[in-house]
């Protein structure tokens, strides 16, 4: 039977998306919010650790006390641990020097302490179902990775590279199951981290949003943040949450940024006045696009199932929001008795993380130019003979694996209180008595959902039999690289049935697949660092967790060597002379006439092969000059036409064979003067 389903016009709560209220240090209450199911929580460092000897259990004890009961509200938290919270206080642990607003952020003691602390909070929170994702925090004012208006000795105010590396490595090791977010898109570029843009949509920090867009990692990494109302140009923000949401143009301005950055949740703007009808209308509009919004359009199912027989179920779903869902939660089909209790249930073999929104937001049409794909999900379930003959209601929902309870809800008019979407009636051992599914409930007003803090294995059926994901990919390495390509290899993943493919991610975005354990990524930029990660998949659609992250920098397309460099060897009468038009302001002259010679001692050629040798020179004569080029003993003569003056540059090129490692290129002339030499450039062919 085929059923057409309608999209609900309601805005409603769903996990890890939408308006995101904030709770400050010392605040552990989580008041109800009409759309907020995810709460940012600023946490004092010293609430979790005072002495280096404090244990992980102290962090767990604090978490259990601070977050007690939120699972009953189907809510989750985004913790950000802070040391300096302007306006509230400073929370330096014992043993870490502080007091100097600049140098306190540069000590090795702080670095090592933060690295050890990240390992502790990873043990406490990586498997805590109350934690939605983690903002790296810790460093700088508000945990925002800067010390503005102070500056470091190099004139910057952002977290130094050495701390980025130390904290990045520690966070990547600590959090295998939770997304980690950092503040600025130009930092931690070698790590698989999302971004919290805490001046969201503010024109004064447009570089942050544009950097987030350029980073283009939203398909696998969470983007979040908060709208800033305490500084900068407020002309498109209205100066307050109400000022944004009561104005259609201001609301659309923020939505434009949401859709372009594929943002999943926003704070501060969540502090609006819900009782104001104009403000509430703007909030409804924003909640419907902020994060994922899964809409079922069609479902097909077997209407009459023999006892012990099979039931085919298929549905089509589109993500009409701005972001994906970032965790591999399962979709469940269930058969409900007439009293609403579950007679049977089973999960599909599909990855909801692949239900992506559209791309290319068009603020004129208020839609994505590339519309979201329609995803088709199929499964064949065997219904046990223990299910009595009768008529049942077939429903769909997405489960939180912590307790396997309905959690993520489809945005359809078909809705039952408790989180399930009914799609039709199924008869077991008989034709269904009717197809009457109503009445339906309101999505927004349903407050019955929740999850558990502990969970056993799933106790229902499994469509297509295979639910085991392959193991994570390990030992990802680079086997070769050029100026425009990087070749990768990794250790094969294992699976209970068999791995069918590997998905390769560059800087968080999917770039290709491979059926083997190697892949070459092409059309890259020279001298550019890229971050890679590989995930394995099997035939049933099960996908492994993230493998290790590898950072690789492409080769320079050309390598330049100055003639006057101290590493070169000059012989005979050859000497360095000044040259205003030359690279570096100097050249080597008096080469040739028997004794003058210039030898380049190249020490960083990575790969043996054929290269183009481009020679920049000066020849003020009226006729060409010739130089003998000896490359590791292989000799060729190169002609250098006149350049018009002794201060005008020209170039001449030839092809050479270079070794991996050290090479020697000697320029000389046996019987006449060679041109003056500015530099040489080596380019791979």
XYZ file of C-alpha atoms in Angstrom:
685
model
C 0.000 0.000 0.000
C 1.229 3.528 -0.834
C 0.522 6.433 1.525
C 1.161 10.139 0.837
C 2.086 12.202 3.872
C 1.831 15.956 4.523
C 4.370 18.252 6.134
C 3.317 19.810 9.421
C 3.398 23.599 9.596
C 4.403 23.434 13.258
C 7.770 24.349 14.680
C 8.727 21.980 17.506
C 11.591 20.645 19.620
C 13.970 17.997 18.370
C 17.317 16.910 19.846
C 20.551 18.767 19.041
C 19.001 21.504 16.923
C 17.198 24.849 17.017
C 17.171 27.573 19.643
C 19.835 26.867 22.239
C 19.436 28.648 25.618
C 22.626 29.255 27.637
C 23.268 28.544 31.299
C 26.047 30.585 32.913
C 28.584 29.432 35.498
C 26.903 28.647 38.835
C 23.561 28.045 37.063
C 22.327 24.458 36.969
C 18.626 24.944 36.281
C 17.243 24.192 32.844
C 13.888 25.971 32.537
C 11.525 24.883 29.819
C 11.796 26.656 26.482
C 9.157 26.273 23.788
C 11.759 25.148 21.227
C 14.961 24.614 23.209
C 16.028 20.983 23.680
C 19.746 21.771 23.722
C 21.403 23.983 26.355
C 24.843 25.605 26.290
C 26.430 25.265 29.737
C 29.392 27.407 30.803
C 31.314 25.508 33.492
C 34.047 26.730 35.816
C 37.283 24.837 35.384
C 37.593 24.649 39.176
C 34.180 23.010 39.474
C 35.702 20.018 37.691
C 39.340 20.149 38.727
C 41.301 22.159 41.301
C 44.362 19.983 41.720
C 46.069 17.927 39.039
C 45.397 14.844 41.167
C 41.605 15.304 41.019
C 39.972 12.298 39.378
C 37.540 11.713 36.541
C 34.950 10.728 39.142
C 34.876 14.322 40.402
C 33.792 15.434 36.915
C 31.144 12.714 36.750
C 29.820 13.614 40.192
C 29.522 17.287 39.240
C 27.794 16.384 35.973
C 25.277 14.113 37.678
C 24.368 16.857 40.125
C 24.258 19.724 37.601
C 22.359 17.868 34.896
C 20.030 15.814 37.016
C 16.741 15.008 35.319
C 17.388 16.594 31.915
C 17.022 13.199 30.238
C 13.359 13.222 31.290
C 12.903 16.406 29.221
C 14.633 14.886 26.170
C 17.188 17.697 26.522
C 20.960 17.658 26.123
C 23.789 20.013 27.020
C 26.739 21.577 25.231
C 29.447 22.026 27.880
C 32.107 24.731 27.569
C 34.664 24.798 30.375
C 36.115 28.259 31.034
C 39.037 29.576 33.069
C 38.396 33.284 32.514
C 34.773 34.424 32.264
C 34.782 38.255 32.135
C 32.003 39.648 34.267
C 31.863 36.489 36.376
C 35.384 35.585 37.507
C 38.572 33.618 36.907
C 38.892 29.939 37.747
C 42.572 29.001 37.597
C 43.424 25.590 39.031
C 46.135 25.179 41.612
C 49.655 24.936 40.243
C 49.079 27.001 37.088
C 50.794 30.427 37.135
C 48.520 33.377 36.369
C 48.091 37.083 36.987
C 49.776 38.452 33.862
C 46.886 38.785 31.328
C 49.161 37.827 28.433
C 51.905 35.522 29.687
C 49.518 33.437 31.781
C 48.286 31.947 28.489
C 51.746 30.980 27.218
C 53.204 28.717 29.893
C 54.104 25.082 29.346
C 52.489 24.369 32.728
C 49.109 25.524 31.397
C 49.542 23.572 28.193
C 50.339 20.280 29.897
C 47.566 20.786 32.452
C 44.942 21.400 29.750
C 46.092 18.349 27.789
C 45.692 16.142 30.854
C 42.336 17.747 31.692
C 40.956 17.058 28.200
C 41.713 13.370 28.703
C 39.660 13.463 31.915
C 36.596 15.181 30.483
C 36.765 12.808 27.522
C 36.452 9.875 29.917
C 33.573 11.610 31.680
C 31.572 12.939 28.732
C 32.401 11.052 25.521
C 29.803 8.382 26.322
C 27.455 10.542 28.386
C 24.095 10.658 26.529
C 23.306 14.031 28.127
C 26.144 15.664 26.165
C 25.152 16.748 22.650
C 28.610 17.951 21.619
C 31.544 19.690 23.274
C 32.859 23.211 22.738
C 36.615 23.046 23.232
C 36.642 26.258 25.281
C 39.270 26.391 28.073
C 41.655 28.840 26.414
C 41.289 32.624 26.517
C 38.443 34.890 27.568
C 35.052 33.132 27.696
C 36.872 30.065 26.363
C 36.794 31.737 22.947
C 40.467 31.203 22.108
C 41.488 34.877 22.193
C 42.778 37.424 24.747
C 41.453 40.608 23.058
C 42.147 43.487 23.641
C 45.514 42.236 24.927
C 48.005 40.923 22.411
C 50.682 38.274 22.407
C 54.301 39.281 21.636
C 53.757 38.487 17.926
C 50.940 41.088 17.722
C 48.072 38.559 17.572
C 45.383 37.759 20.134
C 44.369 34.265 18.975
C 45.391 30.946 20.514
C 49.005 30.220 19.447
C 49.754 27.361 17.079
C 51.594 25.359 19.745
C 48.475 25.365 21.932
C 46.266 24.559 18.930
C 48.395 21.483 18.266
C 48.535 20.356 21.884
C 44.819 20.874 22.602
C 43.773 19.642 19.162
C 45.609 16.355 19.597
C 44.236 15.946 23.115
C 40.617 16.692 22.147
C 40.746 14.404 19.102
C 42.004 11.579 21.321
C 39.491 12.288 24.109
C 36.301 12.542 22.053
C 35.691 9.699 19.624
C 31.894 9.773 19.899
C 31.090 13.475 20.321
C 31.571 16.336 17.898
C 34.140 18.885 19.137
C 33.738 22.571 18.176
C 36.286 25.405 18.119
C 35.778 29.185 17.957
C 37.556 30.439 14.842
C 37.602 28.737 11.414
C 41.225 29.721 10.754
C 42.389 27.846 13.871
C 42.782 24.084 14.424
C 42.703 23.630 10.636
C 44.352 20.206 10.830
C 41.596 18.786 13.023
C 38.146 17.325 12.406
C 36.343 19.957 14.514
C 33.170 21.980 14.020
C 32.780 25.690 14.790
C 30.945 27.837 17.314
C 30.567 31.312 15.807
C 29.847 33.436 18.872
C 29.304 36.651 16.911
C 26.791 35.012 14.607
C 25.472 37.229 11.779
C 27.308 40.284 13.144
C 28.707 42.334 10.220
C 31.797 43.196 12.272
C 32.720 39.511 12.354
C 31.601 38.553 8.850
C 35.068 37.045 8.373
C 34.100 34.387 10.913
C 30.981 33.364 9.029
C 32.666 33.533 5.645
C 35.514 31.452 7.028
C 32.975 28.905 8.229
C 31.462 28.797 4.737
C 34.886 28.459 3.118
C 35.856 25.676 5.506
C 32.833 23.742 4.134
C 32.874 20.921 6.685
C 29.221 21.113 7.750
C 28.272 17.733 6.236
C 30.047 15.880 9.031
C 30.865 18.600 11.583
C 28.444 20.667 13.667
C 28.272 24.447 13.228
C 26.691 26.326 16.128
C 27.105 29.636 17.960
C 25.275 32.618 19.351
C 24.016 35.915 17.986
C 25.980 38.763 19.629
C 23.902 41.698 20.884
C 26.496 43.498 23.030
C 28.779 45.002 20.386
C 29.112 45.937 16.734
C 26.658 46.893 14.011
C 23.146 45.959 15.164
C 21.289 47.464 12.198
C 20.224 44.048 10.886
C 19.869 42.440 14.306
C 17.671 44.937 16.127
C 19.885 45.045 19.201
C 18.132 42.201 21.048
C 16.504 38.803 20.444
C 13.094 40.498 20.269
C 14.523 43.139 17.935
C 15.586 40.389 15.551
C 12.516 38.186 15.665
C 9.743 40.799 15.564
C 11.150 42.105 12.241
C 10.705 39.975 9.125
C 13.747 41.537 7.452
C 15.928 41.012 10.548
C 14.715 37.443 10.939
C 15.448 36.712 7.279
C 18.896 38.298 7.621
C 19.807 35.822 10.367
C 18.187 32.946 8.475
C 20.338 33.786 5.442
C 23.433 33.224 7.591
C 21.941 30.053 9.094
C 21.305 28.549 5.674
C 24.661 29.600 4.196
C 26.646 28.243 7.136
C 24.376 25.206 7.668
C 24.105 26.069 11.345
C 22.289 23.622 13.627
C 21.674 25.651 16.800
C 21.909 29.237 18.096
C 22.074 30.841 21.508
C 21.325 34.295 22.967
C 18.665 34.848 20.290
C 16.813 32.106 22.200
C 16.154 34.636 25.013
C 13.193 36.144 23.176
C 9.776 37.062 24.618
C 7.518 34.204 23.564
C 4.395 36.031 24.758
C 4.859 38.735 22.111
C 2.943 37.502 19.051
C 5.166 39.235 16.489
C 8.306 37.893 18.146
C 6.792 34.411 18.451
C 6.012 34.398 14.719
C 9.653 35.117 13.896
C 10.804 32.426 16.323
C 8.513 29.878 14.666
C 9.878 30.747 11.221
C 13.473 30.424 12.410
C 13.002 27.188 14.366
C 11.605 25.481 11.260
C 14.886 25.948 9.363
C 17.467 26.033 12.176
C 19.013 22.573 12.086
C 17.535 19.486 10.439
C 13.831 19.088 9.569
C 12.935 15.599 8.328
C 9.725 15.458 6.291
C 8.169 12.195 5.081
C 6.498 12.487 1.686
C 5.521 8.895 0.934
C 5.484 5.470 2.544
C 4.891 2.019 1.075
C 4.230 -1.121 3.122
C 2.828 -4.638 3.025
C -0.798 -4.305 4.118
C -1.456 -7.981 4.845
C 1.238 -10.124 6.476
C 0.953 -13.857 7.040
C 1.862 -15.102 10.532
C 5.633 -15.486 10.587
C 5.843 -13.788 7.190
C 7.720 -10.748 5.920
C 6.644 -7.112 5.809
C 8.193 -4.715 3.294
C 8.414 -1.095 4.434
C 9.734 1.821 2.382
C 9.596 5.559 2.918
C 10.822 8.759 1.305
C 12.251 11.544 3.476
C 13.674 14.997 2.748
C 15.691 17.263 5.031
C 14.096 20.713 4.681
C 16.288 22.340 7.310
C 19.774 23.810 7.264
C 21.978 21.025 8.646
C 22.283 17.245 8.927
C 21.796 15.165 12.027
C 25.325 14.285 13.119
C 24.970 10.958 14.931
C 24.015 7.530 13.603
C 20.689 7.070 15.386
C 18.398 4.325 13.988
C 14.980 4.626 12.355
C 12.429 2.286 13.890
C 9.232 0.801 12.466
C 6.710 -0.476 14.988
C 3.315 -2.126 15.061
C 1.027 -0.640 17.699
C -1.894 -2.364 19.343
C -5.254 -0.620 19.574
C -4.297 0.733 23.020
C -1.121 2.345 21.596
C 1.354 -0.089 23.121
C 4.027 -1.737 20.964
C 3.368 -5.264 19.687
C 6.488 -5.454 17.513
C 9.376 -3.189 16.494
C 12.400 -3.261 14.207
C 15.096 -0.931 12.871
C 16.089 -0.043 9.313
C 19.599 -0.293 7.911
C 20.096 3.349 6.950
C 22.338 6.211 8.054
C 20.301 9.325 8.858
C 23.525 11.370 8.795
C 23.318 11.163 4.998
C 19.933 12.941 4.867
C 21.459 16.252 3.860
C 19.787 19.635 3.339
C 20.101 21.599 0.107
C 23.027 23.812 -0.870
C 23.499 27.228 -2.453
C 21.104 29.366 -0.435
C 19.248 31.979 -2.504
C 18.034 34.846 -0.314
C 15.780 36.126 -3.097
C 13.811 32.907 -3.580
C 14.259 31.950 0.103
C 15.276 28.445 -0.974
C 18.375 26.439 -1.771
C 19.348 26.516 -5.444
C 20.282 22.840 -5.144
C 17.282 21.341 -3.396
C 17.691 18.656 -0.764
C 17.659 15.103 -2.099
C 14.716 12.787 -1.567
C 16.087 9.817 0.386
C 14.436 6.426 -0.057
C 14.774 3.929 2.779
C 13.749 0.272 2.438
C 13.670 -2.759 4.698
C 12.205 -6.241 4.832
C 11.160 -7.375 8.306
C 10.189 -10.843 9.481
C 7.189 -10.588 11.822
C 7.390 -13.279 14.545
C 4.588 -15.806 14.850
C 4.231 -14.638 18.447
C 2.478 -11.484 17.197
C -1.263 -12.360 17.398
C -3.478 -12.043 14.358
C -5.195 -8.678 14.166
C -4.978 -5.100 12.908
C -2.036 -2.927 13.946
C -0.890 0.625 13.241
C 2.480 0.870 11.488
C 4.540 3.833 12.753
C 7.980 5.334 12.180
C 10.294 7.163 14.568
C 14.003 7.839 15.162
C 15.424 6.422 18.380
C 17.921 7.803 20.851
C 20.208 4.765 21.357
C 20.394 5.633 25.053
C 17.364 3.604 26.049
C 16.134 3.074 22.455
C 13.278 5.509 22.960
C 11.537 7.682 20.318
C 13.402 10.976 20.154
C 13.912 12.632 16.752
C 10.502 13.273 15.203
C 9.410 13.686 11.611
C 7.802 17.024 10.692
C 4.490 15.561 9.502
C 0.843 16.075 10.371
C 0.606 12.355 11.159
C 1.773 12.292 14.767
C 1.021 10.382 17.948
C 1.949 11.626 21.402
C 5.113 9.792 22.430
C 7.108 10.451 19.282
C 5.750 8.103 16.609
C 4.493 8.940 13.094
C 1.684 6.609 11.934
C 1.681 5.687 8.254
C -0.969 2.977 7.890
C -2.753 -0.109 9.196
C -1.293 -3.612 8.789
C -3.204 -6.840 9.186
C -1.403 -9.866 10.610
C -3.077 -13.081 9.392
C -5.926 -11.012 7.954
C -6.734 -7.884 5.982
C -6.611 -4.727 8.133
C -10.008 -3.785 9.468
C -9.628 -0.151 8.308
C -7.084 2.582 7.460
C -8.283 5.160 9.977
C -5.191 6.588 11.736
C -6.581 9.638 13.532
C -6.810 11.660 15.579
C -3.325 13.161 15.423
C -1.552 15.105 18.173
C 0.395 18.370 18.173
C 4.154 18.030 17.788
C 4.940 21.219 19.685
C 2.845 20.489 22.750
C 4.110 16.936 23.306
C 6.387 16.920 26.374
C 6.409 13.159 26.983
C 9.694 12.271 25.274
C 12.881 11.330 27.117
C 15.863 8.999 27.076
C 17.777 6.820 29.553
C 21.239 7.286 31.022
C 22.074 3.635 30.439
C 21.226 1.343 27.583
C 21.418 -2.360 26.749
C 21.381 -3.872 23.273
C 18.389 -3.115 21.032
C 15.578 -5.572 21.820
C 13.626 -5.409 18.557
C 13.944 -6.896 15.086
C 16.414 -5.794 12.453
C 15.585 -5.289 8.804
C 17.949 -6.933 6.306
C 19.668 -8.796 9.220
C 22.982 -6.878 9.261
C 23.258 -4.143 11.902
C 26.944 -4.384 12.759
C 29.074 -1.513 11.497
C 32.614 -2.115 10.248
C 35.490 -1.289 12.545
C 37.011 2.186 12.295
C 39.776 2.680 9.771
C 43.262 2.815 11.276
C 46.780 3.700 10.146
C 45.728 6.271 7.549
C 48.960 7.483 5.934
C 50.104 9.401 2.861
C 52.114 7.294 0.420
C 52.907 10.004 -2.145
C 52.143 13.641 -2.846
C 52.696 16.236 -5.548
C 51.800 19.899 -5.872
C 48.239 18.925 -6.862
C 47.585 15.445 -5.483
C 47.848 13.364 -2.314
C 47.816 9.567 -2.284
C 46.461 7.806 0.794
C 46.488 4.275 2.152
C 45.086 2.662 5.277
C 44.683 -0.630 7.066
C 41.623 -2.577 5.973
C 38.560 -2.355 8.199
C 36.817 -5.544 9.321
C 33.107 -6.391 9.342
C 30.914 -9.335 10.288
C 29.735 -9.644 6.663
C 32.254 -7.659 4.664
C 33.383 -4.130 3.900
C 32.175 -2.926 0.495
C 33.565 0.597 0.292
C 35.488 3.347 2.014
C 34.362 6.990 2.148
C 37.154 9.550 2.025
C 36.687 12.947 3.714
C 38.863 15.991 3.058
C 38.562 18.799 5.611
C 35.354 17.179 6.832
C 33.658 16.994 3.400
C 33.229 13.799 1.366
C 35.492 13.787 -1.703
C 35.233 10.237 -2.992
C 34.981 6.515 -2.338
C 37.243 3.526 -2.816
C 36.618 -0.211 -2.839
C 40.233 -0.828 -1.785
C 42.551 0.552 0.857
C 44.021 3.399 -1.160
C 42.863 6.603 -2.798
C 44.448 9.530 -4.655
C 42.914 12.963 -4.149
C 43.592 15.273 -7.103
C 43.135 18.874 -8.273
C 44.515 20.247 -5.005
C 46.260 23.554 -4.349
C 50.021 23.663 -4.010
C 51.668 24.220 -0.607
C 48.311 23.681 1.125
C 47.538 21.591 4.215
C 44.622 19.151 3.947
C 43.021 17.023 6.660
C 41.843 13.500 5.744
C 39.674 10.899 7.440
C 38.241 7.611 6.113
C 35.120 5.680 7.114
C 34.224 2.122 6.088
C 30.799 0.926 4.933
C 29.205 -2.466 4.328
C 26.513 -3.605 1.896
C 23.722 -3.024 4.436
C 24.639 0.642 4.751
C 26.310 0.365 8.157
C 29.075 2.953 8.465
C 32.059 2.809 10.802
C 33.036 5.494 13.249
C 35.641 8.084 12.303
C 39.124 6.797 11.625
C 42.318 8.596 12.546
C 42.753 12.080 11.077
C 45.802 12.762 8.902
C 47.140 16.177 7.902
C 49.165 16.380 4.687
C 50.587 19.424 2.901
C 50.932 19.358 -0.892
C 54.281 20.123 -2.456
C 55.107 23.542 -3.761
C 54.456 23.695 -7.494
C 57.854 25.299 -7.927
C 60.829 25.713 -5.638
C 62.933 28.843 -5.941
C 66.653 29.163 -5.148
C 68.396 32.529 -5.037
C 71.785 32.763 -6.737
C 73.190 34.803 -3.850
C 72.125 32.277 -1.175
C 74.853 31.417 1.320
C 74.319 27.681 0.685
C 75.579 28.053 -2.900
C 79.228 27.703 -3.958
C 81.011 30.462 -5.926
C 84.263 29.707 -7.769
C 86.836 31.754 -9.686
C 85.829 35.372 -10.177
C 82.072 34.821 -9.626
C 80.662 37.203 -7.031
C 77.422 38.576 -5.563
C 76.493 42.046 -6.832
C 73.488 44.238 -6.132
C 70.559 44.341 -8.570
C 67.471 46.478 -7.976
C 65.259 44.476 -10.330
C 66.379 41.058 -9.093
C 64.632 38.827 -6.589
C 66.223 39.498 -3.216
C 67.954 42.603 -4.576
C 71.077 40.728 -5.699
C 72.521 38.494 -8.425
C 75.736 36.590 -9.151
C 77.938 37.993 -11.905
C 81.313 37.294 -13.510
C 80.403 33.709 -14.323
C 82.424 32.061 -17.081
C 85.538 33.237 -18.913
C 87.091 29.901 -17.840
C 87.132 30.182 -14.030
C 83.892 31.878 -12.840
C 81.229 29.389 -11.716
C 78.041 29.273 -9.625
C 76.904 26.020 -8.039
C 73.411 25.567 -6.520
C 73.433 22.897 -3.815
C 69.827 21.688 -3.743
C 68.942 19.669 -0.648
C 65.154 19.392 -0.550
C 64.054 17.628 -3.716
C 61.491 15.106 -2.464
C 60.948 12.887 -5.503
C 63.347 11.837 -8.259
C 62.162 12.651 -11.764
C 62.007 15.099 -14.646
C 61.805 18.784 -13.738
C 61.671 22.105 -15.572
C 64.605 24.380 -14.709
C 63.690 28.062 -15.181
C 66.682 30.428 -14.938
C 66.179 34.151 -14.261
C 69.143 36.115 -15.622
C 70.457 39.487 -16.794
C 72.268 39.987 -20.124
C 72.941 43.621 -21.050
C 74.963 42.669 -24.163
C 73.554 43.116 -27.653
C 74.057 39.436 -28.426
C 73.147 36.194 -26.703
C 75.370 34.594 -24.105
C 75.732 30.856 -23.440
C 76.173 28.978 -20.174
C 77.039 25.359 -19.597
C 74.604 23.708 -17.150
C 75.852 20.635 -15.287
C 73.176 18.771 -13.303
C 74.697 16.059 -11.160
C 77.310 15.701 -13.901
C 74.888 15.687 -16.870
C 75.861 18.622 -19.139
C 73.825 20.790 -21.502
C 74.347 24.268 -23.003
C 71.650 26.923 -22.612
C 71.377 30.130 -24.653
C 70.448 33.410 -22.923
C 69.208 36.164 -25.311
C 69.865 39.865 -24.519
C 67.553 41.436 -21.917
C 68.130 45.051 -23.018
C 70.127 46.301 -20.010
C 72.148 45.082 -17.026
C 69.183 45.780 -14.774
C 66.498 44.022 -16.837
C 65.527 40.432 -16.130
C 64.861 37.638 -18.599
C 64.215 33.901 -18.264
C 65.419 30.801 -20.062
C 64.492 27.213 -19.336
C 65.580 23.644 -19.903
C 64.605 20.166 -18.734
C 66.688 18.368 -16.107
C 66.729 15.063 -14.272
C 66.949 15.409 -10.462
C 67.591 12.910 -7.718
C 65.597 12.607 -4.511
C 67.522 14.555 -1.891
C 70.654 16.584 -2.679
C 71.403 17.770 -6.236
C 74.120 20.032 -7.639
C 73.464 22.413 -10.533
C 76.632 24.123 -11.824
C 76.563 27.125 -14.203
C 79.822 27.989 -15.992
C 81.297 28.831 -19.414
C 84.577 27.583 -20.827
C 85.579 30.422 -23.138
C 83.232 33.400 -22.710
C 81.193 35.254 -20.147
C 77.871 33.725 -19.095
C 74.914 35.953 -18.119
C 74.491 37.221 -14.565
C 72.173 34.867 -12.639
C 69.318 36.041 -10.387
C 67.723 32.731 -9.325
C 66.494 29.350 -10.546
C 63.056 27.738 -10.147
C 62.435 23.993 -10.109
C 59.010 22.782 -11.256
C 57.784 19.189 -11.413
C 56.616 18.198 -14.885
